[in-house]
CSV table of C-alpha atoms and ligand atoms in Angstrom, one decimal:
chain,number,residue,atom,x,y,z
A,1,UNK,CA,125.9,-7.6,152.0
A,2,UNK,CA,129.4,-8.2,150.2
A,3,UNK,CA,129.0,-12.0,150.6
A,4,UNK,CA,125.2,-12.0,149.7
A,5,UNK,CA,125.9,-10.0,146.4
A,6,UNK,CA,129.2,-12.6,145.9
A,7,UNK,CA,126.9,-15.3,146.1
A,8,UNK,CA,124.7,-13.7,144.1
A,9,UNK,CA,127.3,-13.4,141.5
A,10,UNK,CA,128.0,-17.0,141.9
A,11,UNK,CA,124.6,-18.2,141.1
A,12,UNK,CA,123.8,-16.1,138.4
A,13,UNK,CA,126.4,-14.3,136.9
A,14,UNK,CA,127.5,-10.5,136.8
A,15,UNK,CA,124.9,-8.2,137.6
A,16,UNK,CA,124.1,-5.1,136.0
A,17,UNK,CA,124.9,-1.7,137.6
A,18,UNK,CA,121.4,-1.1,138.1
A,19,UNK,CA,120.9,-4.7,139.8
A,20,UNK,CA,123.6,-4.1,142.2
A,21,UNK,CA,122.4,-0.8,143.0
A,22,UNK,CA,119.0,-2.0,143.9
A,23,UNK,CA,120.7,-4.9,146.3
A,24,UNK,CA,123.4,-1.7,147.7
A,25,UNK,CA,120.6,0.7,148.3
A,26,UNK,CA,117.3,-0.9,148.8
A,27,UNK,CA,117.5,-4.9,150.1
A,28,UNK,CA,115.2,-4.6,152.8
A,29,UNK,CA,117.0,-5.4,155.4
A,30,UNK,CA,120.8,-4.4,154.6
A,31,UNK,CA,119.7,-1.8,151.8
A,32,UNK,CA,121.6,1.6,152.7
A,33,UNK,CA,118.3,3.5,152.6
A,34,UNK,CA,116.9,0.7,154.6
A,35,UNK,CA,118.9,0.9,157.0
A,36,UNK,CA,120.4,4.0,157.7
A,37,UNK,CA,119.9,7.7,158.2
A,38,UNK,CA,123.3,9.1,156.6
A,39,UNK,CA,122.2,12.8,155.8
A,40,UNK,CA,123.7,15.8,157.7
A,41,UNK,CA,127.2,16.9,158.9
A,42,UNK,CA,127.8,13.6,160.7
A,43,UNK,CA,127.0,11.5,158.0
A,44,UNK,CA,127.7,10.5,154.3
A,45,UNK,CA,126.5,13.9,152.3
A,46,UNK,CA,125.2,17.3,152.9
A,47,UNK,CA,122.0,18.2,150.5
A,48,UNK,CA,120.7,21.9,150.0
A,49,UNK,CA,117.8,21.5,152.0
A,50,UNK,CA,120.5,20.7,155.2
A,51,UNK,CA,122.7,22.9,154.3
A,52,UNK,CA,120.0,26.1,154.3
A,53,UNK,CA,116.4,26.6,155.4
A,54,UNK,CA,116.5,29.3,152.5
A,55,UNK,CA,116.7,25.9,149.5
A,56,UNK,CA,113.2,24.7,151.5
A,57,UNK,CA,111.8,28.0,151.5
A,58,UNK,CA,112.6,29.3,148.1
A,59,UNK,CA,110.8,25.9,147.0
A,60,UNK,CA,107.6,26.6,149.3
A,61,UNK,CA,107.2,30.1,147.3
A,62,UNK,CA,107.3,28.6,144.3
A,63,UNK,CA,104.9,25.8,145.2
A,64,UNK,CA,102.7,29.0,146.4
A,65,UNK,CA,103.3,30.7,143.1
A,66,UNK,CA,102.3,27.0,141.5
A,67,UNK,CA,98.9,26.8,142.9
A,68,UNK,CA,98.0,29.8,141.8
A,69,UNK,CA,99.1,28.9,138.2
A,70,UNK,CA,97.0,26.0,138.4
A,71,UNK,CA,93.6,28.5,139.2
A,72,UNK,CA,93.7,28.2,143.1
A,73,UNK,CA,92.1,24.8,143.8
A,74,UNK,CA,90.2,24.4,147.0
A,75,UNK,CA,92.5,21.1,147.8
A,76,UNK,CA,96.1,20.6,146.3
A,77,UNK,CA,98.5,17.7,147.2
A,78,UNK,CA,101.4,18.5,147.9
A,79,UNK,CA,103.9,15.8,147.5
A,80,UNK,CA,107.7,15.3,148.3
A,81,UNK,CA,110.0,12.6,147.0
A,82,UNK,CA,111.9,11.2,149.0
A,83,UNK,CA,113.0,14.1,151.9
A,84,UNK,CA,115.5,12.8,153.6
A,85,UNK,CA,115.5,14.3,156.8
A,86,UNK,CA,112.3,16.8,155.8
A,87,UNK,CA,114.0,19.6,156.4
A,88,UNK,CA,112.8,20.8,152.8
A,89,UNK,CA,109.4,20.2,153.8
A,90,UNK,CA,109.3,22.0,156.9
A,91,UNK,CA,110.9,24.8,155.5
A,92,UNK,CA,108.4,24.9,152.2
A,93,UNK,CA,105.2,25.0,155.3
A,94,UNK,CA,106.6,27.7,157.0
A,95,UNK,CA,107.1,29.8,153.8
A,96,UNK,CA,103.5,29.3,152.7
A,97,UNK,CA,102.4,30.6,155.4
A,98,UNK,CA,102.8,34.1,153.5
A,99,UNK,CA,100.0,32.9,151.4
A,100,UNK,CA,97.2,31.5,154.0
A,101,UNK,CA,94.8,30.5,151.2
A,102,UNK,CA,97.6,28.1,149.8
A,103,UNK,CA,98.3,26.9,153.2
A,104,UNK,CA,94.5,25.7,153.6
A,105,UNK,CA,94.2,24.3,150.8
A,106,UNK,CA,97.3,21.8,151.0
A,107,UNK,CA,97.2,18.2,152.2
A,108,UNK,CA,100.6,16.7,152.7
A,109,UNK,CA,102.1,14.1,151.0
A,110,UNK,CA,105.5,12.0,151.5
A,111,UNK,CA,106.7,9.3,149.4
A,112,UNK,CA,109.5,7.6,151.3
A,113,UNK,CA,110.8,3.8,151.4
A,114,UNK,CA,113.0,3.8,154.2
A,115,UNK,CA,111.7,3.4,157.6
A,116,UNK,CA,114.2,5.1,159.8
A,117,UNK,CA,113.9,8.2,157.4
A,118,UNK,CA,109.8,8.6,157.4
A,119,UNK,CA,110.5,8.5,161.4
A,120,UNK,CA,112.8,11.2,161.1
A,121,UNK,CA,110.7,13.1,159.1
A,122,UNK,CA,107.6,12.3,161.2
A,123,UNK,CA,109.7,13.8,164.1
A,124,UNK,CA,110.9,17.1,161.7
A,125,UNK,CA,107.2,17.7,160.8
A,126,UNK,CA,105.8,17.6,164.4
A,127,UNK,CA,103.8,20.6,165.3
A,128,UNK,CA,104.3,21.9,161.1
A,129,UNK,CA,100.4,22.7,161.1
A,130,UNK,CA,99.7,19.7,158.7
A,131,UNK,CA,98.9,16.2,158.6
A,132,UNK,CA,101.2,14.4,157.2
A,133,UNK,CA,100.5,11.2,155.2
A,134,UNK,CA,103.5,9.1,153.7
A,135,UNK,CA,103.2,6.6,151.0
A,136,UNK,CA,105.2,4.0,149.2
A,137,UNK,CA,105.5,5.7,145.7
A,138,UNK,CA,103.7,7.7,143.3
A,139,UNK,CA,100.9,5.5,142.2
A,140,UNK,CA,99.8,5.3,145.6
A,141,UNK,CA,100.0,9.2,146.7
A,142,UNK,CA,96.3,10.8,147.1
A,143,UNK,CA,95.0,11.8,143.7
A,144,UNK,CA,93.9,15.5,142.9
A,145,UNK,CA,95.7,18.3,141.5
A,146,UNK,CA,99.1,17.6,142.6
A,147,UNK,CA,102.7,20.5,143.3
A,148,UNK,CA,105.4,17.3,143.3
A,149,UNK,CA,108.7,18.4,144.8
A,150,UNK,CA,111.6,16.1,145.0
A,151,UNK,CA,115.8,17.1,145.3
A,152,UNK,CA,118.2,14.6,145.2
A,153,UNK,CA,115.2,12.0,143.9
A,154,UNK,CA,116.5,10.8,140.7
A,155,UNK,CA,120.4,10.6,141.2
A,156,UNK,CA,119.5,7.5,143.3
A,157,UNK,CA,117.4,5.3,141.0
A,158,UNK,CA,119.6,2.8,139.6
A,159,UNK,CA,121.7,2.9,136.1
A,160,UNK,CA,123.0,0.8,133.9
A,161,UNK,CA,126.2,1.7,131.5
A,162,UNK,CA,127.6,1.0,128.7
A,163,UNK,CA,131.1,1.3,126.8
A,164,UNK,CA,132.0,1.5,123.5
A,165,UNK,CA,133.6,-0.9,122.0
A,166,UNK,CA,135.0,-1.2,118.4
A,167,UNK,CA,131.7,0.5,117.2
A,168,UNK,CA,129.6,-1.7,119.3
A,169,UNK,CA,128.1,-1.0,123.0
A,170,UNK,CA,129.0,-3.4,125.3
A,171,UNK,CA,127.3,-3.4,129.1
A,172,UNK,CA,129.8,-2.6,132.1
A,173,UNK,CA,128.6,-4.4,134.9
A,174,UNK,CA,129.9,-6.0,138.7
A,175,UNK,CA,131.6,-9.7,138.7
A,176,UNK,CA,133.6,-11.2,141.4
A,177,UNK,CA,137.4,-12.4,141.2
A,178,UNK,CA,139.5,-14.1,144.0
A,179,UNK,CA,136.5,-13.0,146.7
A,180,UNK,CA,136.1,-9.1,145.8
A,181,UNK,CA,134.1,-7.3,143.8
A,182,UNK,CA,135.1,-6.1,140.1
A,183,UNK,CA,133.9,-4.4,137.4
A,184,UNK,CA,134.0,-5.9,134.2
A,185,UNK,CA,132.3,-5.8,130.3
A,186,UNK,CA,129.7,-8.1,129.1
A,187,UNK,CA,131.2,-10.4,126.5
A,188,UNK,CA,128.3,-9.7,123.6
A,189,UNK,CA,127.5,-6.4,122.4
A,190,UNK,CA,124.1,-4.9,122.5
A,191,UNK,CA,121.8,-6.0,119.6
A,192,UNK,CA,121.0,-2.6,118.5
A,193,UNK,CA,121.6,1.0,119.9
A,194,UNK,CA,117.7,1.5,120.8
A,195,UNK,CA,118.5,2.0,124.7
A,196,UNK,CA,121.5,4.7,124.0
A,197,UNK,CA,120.5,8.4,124.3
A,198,UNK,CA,120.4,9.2,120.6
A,199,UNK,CA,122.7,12.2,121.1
A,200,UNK,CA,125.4,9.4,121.8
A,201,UNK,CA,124.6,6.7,119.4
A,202,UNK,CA,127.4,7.7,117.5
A,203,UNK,CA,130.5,8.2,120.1
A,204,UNK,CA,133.8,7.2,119.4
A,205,UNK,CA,135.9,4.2,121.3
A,206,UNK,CA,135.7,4.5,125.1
A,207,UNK,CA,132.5,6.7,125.4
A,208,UNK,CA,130.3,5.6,128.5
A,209,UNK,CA,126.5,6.0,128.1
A,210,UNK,CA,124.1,5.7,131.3
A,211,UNK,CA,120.3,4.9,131.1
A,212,UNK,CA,118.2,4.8,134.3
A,213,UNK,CA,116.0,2.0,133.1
A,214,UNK,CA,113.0,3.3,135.8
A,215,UNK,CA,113.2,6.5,134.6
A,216,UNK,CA,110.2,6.2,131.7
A,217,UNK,CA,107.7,4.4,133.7
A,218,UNK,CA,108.3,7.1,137.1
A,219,UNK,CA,107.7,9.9,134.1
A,220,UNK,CA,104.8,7.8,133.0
A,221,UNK,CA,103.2,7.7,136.4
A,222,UNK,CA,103.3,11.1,136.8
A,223,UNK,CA,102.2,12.1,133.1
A,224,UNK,CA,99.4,9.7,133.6
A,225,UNK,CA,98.3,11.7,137.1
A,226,UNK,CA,98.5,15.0,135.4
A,227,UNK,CA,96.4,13.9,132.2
A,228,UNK,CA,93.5,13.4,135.0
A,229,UNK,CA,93.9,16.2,137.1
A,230,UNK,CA,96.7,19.1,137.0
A,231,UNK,CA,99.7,19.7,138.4
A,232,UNK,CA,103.5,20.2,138.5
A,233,UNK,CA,106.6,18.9,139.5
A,234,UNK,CA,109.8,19.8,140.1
A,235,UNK,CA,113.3,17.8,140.2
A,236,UNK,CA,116.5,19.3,141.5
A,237,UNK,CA,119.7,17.0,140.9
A,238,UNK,CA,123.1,17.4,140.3
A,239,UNK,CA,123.9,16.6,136.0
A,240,UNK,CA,124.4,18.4,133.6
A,241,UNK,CA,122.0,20.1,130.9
A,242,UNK,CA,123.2,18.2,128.1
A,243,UNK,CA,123.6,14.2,127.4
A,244,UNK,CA,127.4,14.1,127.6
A,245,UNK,CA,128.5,10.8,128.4
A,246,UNK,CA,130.7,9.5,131.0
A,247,UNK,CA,131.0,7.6,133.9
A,248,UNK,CA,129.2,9.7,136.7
A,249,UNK,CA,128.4,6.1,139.0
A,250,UNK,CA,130.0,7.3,142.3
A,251,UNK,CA,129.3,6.5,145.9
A,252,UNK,CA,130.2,8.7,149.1
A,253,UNK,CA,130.6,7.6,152.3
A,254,UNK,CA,131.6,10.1,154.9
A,255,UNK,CA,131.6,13.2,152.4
A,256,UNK,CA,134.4,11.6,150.7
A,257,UNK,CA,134.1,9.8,147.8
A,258,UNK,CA,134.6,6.4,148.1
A,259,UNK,CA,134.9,3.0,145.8
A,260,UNK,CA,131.4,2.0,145.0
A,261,UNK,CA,132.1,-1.4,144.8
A,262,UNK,CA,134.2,-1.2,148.4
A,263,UNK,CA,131.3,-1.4,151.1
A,264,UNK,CA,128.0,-1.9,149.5
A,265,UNK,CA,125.2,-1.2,151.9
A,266,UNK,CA,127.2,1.4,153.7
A,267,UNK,CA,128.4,4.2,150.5
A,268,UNK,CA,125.6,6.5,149.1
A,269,UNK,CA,125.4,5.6,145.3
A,270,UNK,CA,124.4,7.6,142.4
A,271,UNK,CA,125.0,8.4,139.3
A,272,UNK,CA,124.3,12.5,137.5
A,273,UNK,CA,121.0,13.2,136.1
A,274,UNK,CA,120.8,13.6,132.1
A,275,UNK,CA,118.7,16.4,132.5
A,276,UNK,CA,118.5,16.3,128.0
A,277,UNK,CA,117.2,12.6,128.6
A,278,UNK,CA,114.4,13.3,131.3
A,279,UNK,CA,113.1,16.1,129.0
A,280,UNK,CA,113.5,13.8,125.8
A,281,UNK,CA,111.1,11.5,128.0
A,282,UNK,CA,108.3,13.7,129.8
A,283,UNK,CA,108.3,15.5,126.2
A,284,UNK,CA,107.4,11.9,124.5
A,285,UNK,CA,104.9,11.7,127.1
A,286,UNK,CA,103.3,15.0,126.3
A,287,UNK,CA,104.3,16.6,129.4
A,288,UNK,CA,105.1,20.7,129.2
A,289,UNK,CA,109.1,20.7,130.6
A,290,UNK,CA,110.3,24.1,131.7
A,291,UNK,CA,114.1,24.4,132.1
A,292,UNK,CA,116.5,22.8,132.6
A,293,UNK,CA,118.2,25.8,134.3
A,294,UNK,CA,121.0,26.0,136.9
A,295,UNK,CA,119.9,26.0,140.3
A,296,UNK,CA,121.9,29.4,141.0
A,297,UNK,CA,119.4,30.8,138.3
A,298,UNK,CA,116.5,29.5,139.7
A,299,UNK,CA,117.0,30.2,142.9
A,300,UNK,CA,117.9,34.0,141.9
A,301,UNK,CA,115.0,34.1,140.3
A,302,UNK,CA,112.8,33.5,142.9
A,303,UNK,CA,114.5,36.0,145.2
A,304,UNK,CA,117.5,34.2,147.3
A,305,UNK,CA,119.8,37.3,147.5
A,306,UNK,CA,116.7,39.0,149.2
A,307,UNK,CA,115.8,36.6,151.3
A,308,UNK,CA,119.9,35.9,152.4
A,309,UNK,CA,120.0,39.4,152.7
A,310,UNK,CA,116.7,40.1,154.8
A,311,UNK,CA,117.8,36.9,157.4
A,312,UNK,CA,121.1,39.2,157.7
A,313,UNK,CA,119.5,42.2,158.7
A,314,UNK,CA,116.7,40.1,161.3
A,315,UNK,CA,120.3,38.6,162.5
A,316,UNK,CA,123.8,40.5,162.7
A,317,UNK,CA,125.4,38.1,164.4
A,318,UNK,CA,124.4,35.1,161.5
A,319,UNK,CA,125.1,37.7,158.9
A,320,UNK,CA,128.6,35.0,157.6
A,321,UNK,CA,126.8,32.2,158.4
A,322,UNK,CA,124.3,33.0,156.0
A,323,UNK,CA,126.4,34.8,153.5
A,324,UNK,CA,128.1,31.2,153.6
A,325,UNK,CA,125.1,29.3,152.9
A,326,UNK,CA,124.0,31.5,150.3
A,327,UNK,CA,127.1,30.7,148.5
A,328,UNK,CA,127.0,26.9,148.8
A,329,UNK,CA,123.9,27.1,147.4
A,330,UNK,CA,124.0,29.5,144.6
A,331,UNK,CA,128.2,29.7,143.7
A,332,UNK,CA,129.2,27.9,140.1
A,333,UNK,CA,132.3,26.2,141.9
A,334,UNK,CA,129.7,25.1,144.9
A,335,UNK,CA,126.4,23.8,143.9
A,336,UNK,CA,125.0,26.9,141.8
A,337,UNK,CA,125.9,24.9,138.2
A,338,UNK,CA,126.6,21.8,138.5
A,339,UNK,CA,122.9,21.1,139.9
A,340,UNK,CA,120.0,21.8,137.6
A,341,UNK,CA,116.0,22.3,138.1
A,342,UNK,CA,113.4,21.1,135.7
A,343,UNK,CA,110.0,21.3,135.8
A,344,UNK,CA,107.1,18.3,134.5
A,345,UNK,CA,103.5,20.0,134.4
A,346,UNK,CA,100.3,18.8,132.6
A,347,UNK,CA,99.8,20.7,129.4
A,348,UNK,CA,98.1,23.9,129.3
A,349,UNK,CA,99.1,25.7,132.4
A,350,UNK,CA,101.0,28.9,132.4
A,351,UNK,CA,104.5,28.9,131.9
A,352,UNK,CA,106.9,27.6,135.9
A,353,UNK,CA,107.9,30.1,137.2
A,354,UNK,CA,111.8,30.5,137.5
A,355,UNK,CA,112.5,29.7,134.2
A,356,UNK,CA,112.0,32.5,132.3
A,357,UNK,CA,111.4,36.2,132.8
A,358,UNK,CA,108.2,36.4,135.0
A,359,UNK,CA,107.7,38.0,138.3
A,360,UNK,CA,106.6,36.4,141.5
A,361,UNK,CA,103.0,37.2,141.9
A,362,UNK,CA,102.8,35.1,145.2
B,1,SAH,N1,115.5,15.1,149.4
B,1,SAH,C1,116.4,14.9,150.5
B,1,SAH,C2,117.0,13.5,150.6
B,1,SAH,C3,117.8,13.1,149.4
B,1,SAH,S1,118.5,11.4,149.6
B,1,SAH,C4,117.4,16.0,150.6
B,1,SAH,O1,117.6,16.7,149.6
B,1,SAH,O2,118.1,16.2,151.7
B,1,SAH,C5,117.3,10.5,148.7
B,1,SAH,C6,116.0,10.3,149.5
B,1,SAH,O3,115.1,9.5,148.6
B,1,SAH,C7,116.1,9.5,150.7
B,1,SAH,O4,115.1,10.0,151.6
B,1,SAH,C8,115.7,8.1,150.3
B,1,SAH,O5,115.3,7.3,151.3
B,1,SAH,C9,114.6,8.4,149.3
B,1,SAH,N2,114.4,7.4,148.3
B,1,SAH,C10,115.3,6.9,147.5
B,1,SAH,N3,114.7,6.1,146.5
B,1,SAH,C11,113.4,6.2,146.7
B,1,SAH,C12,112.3,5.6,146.1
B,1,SAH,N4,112.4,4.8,145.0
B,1,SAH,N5,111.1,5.9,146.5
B,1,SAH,C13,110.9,6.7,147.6
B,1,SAH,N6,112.0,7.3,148.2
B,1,SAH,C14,113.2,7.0,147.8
């Protein structure tokens, strides 16, 4: 992969962050999503969805709490983004069970790219009490009214950056010197500041701006799906609720984090979610947005202290396990605050649930 992307380099010049992401994570054949199944303790990082069945269930009652929004339809989709090892997905079937019409009405949906991950979650998802039906990407899942789920979706599609420069923004991308990988600035500022986020057009010297160049046409797809038949989705990510700025392009290999340029292919790379951005963009495309919130909120809010609590009492002996996980989860110094929830809908459904003040009527 190293020497590919060198001679890469060679031929065509630096490539964008975004470029060399798409070679790192998704070549097809050397591609770490390609190639490799690196979620869980024994490999690179550790999602909410592994690290609690209570993230996946949480998520299934509000999916439950969805449908009903949406009137009750006789069929819904419902439709995960890329999950990993499915563990979200499982959990999300077993907690609509408390709500048998939901459960009949769903048809399952998976929209993975990576091989050995659709096995494994073909494996998770035996005996879940659904077909499952996985697809390539958006466009291609079944149409209907659609309850879209994804965590840990958009940190992964690729970014490009830019640095100011002497009131100019000049692009940071990946060159090569003496046979290794470096980072280095385009030579010729951009034209104009269109592509910024507007609330960092006007940063002083050294401010880093990130765009994620796929980002409008994935909110498109889906604003163009809910314009024909209703539905929600639902994004959890690690970023914060306002554009900031900065350099958040990172990779992790191992639960440590590692140089991104080091061992392309084999690191996890991502970059934070501007959660400001993606509502700037699904409000442009006359989406309702709800949130964003903090994920320790959200998950309150639909009842995760009862739930810890309940799986304590049906289990003595788990009672610090659980106590633990809750706490990863839901703590601001774990993944309470730094990870935010927003929720995309087609106009003219009730208000998400979990973002406000209602009660669960599921
Ligand atoms: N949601 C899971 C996994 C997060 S890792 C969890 O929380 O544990 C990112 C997942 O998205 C992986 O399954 C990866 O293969 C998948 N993925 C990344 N980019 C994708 C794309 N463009 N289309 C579909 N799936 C993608």
């Amino acid at each position: 992969m190293k020497q590919r992307l060198l001679d890469l380099i060679a031929q065509n010049g630096p490539l964008s962050l975004a470029q060399f992401m798409s070679e790192a994570l998704y070549h097809p054949t050397e591609g770490y999503y390609t190639t490799r199944v690196a979620l869980g303790a024994d490999g690179d990082f550790i999602t909410a969805p592994e690290a609690s069945q209570m993230f996946g269930e949480m998520v299934g009652l509000w999916a439950a709490q969805a449908w009903i929004e949406m009137g009750g339809p006789a069929r819904v989709n419902l439709i995960e983004l890329g999950p990993g090892s499915g563990a979200m997905m499982s959990d999300m079937l077993r907690a609509a069970k408390v709500m048998p019409a939901f459960q009949k009405a769903l048809r399952v949906g998976l929209v993975e790219t990576s091989a050995p991950l659709r096995s494994r979650q073909a494996h998770t998802l035996e005996g879940c009490g659904h077909d499952c039906t996985w697809f390539e990407s958006l466009e291609h899942a079944f149409n209907g009214p659609s309850i879209i789920v994804g965590n840990e979706f958009i940190d992964c599609m690729p970014i490009r950056q830019f640095v100011r420069v002497q009131n100019s923004w000049r692009e940071r991308v990946v060159g090569a010197r003496e046979g290794r990988l470096v980072f280095g600035l385009v030579n010729d500022p951009l034209p104009s500041d269109a592509l910024i986020p507007p609330p960092l057009r006007a940063a002083g010297d050294g401010a880093v701006a990130e765009i994620r160049p796929a980002l409008p046409a994935f909110v498109n797809a889906l604003a163009q799906r809910f314009k024909i038949d209703q539905g929600r989705a639902l994004f959890f990510d690690y970023g914060a609720a306002r554009t900031t700025g900065g350099d958040t392009f990172q990779a992790l290999r191992a639960h440590a984090s590692a140089d991104p340029l080091d061992a392309p292919g084999l690191a996890d790379l991502t970059a934070h979610v501007d959660f400001a951005e993606l509502k700037r963009i699904a409000e442009a495309f006359d989406l309702d947005v709800a949130g964003p919130v903090t994920q320790q909120a959200w998950l309150n809010a639909l009842g995760i202290q009862q739930r810890a609590a309940a799986l304590q009492r049906a289990q003595p002996d788990q009672a610090l396990r659980i106590g633990r996980q809750l706490n990863r989860l839901t703590a601001p110094d774990q993944m309470g605050e730094l990870f935010h929830v927003i929720c995309l809908s087609s106009p003219n459904l009730p208000p998400a649930f979990g973002f406000g003040e209602q009660k669960l009527s599921a």
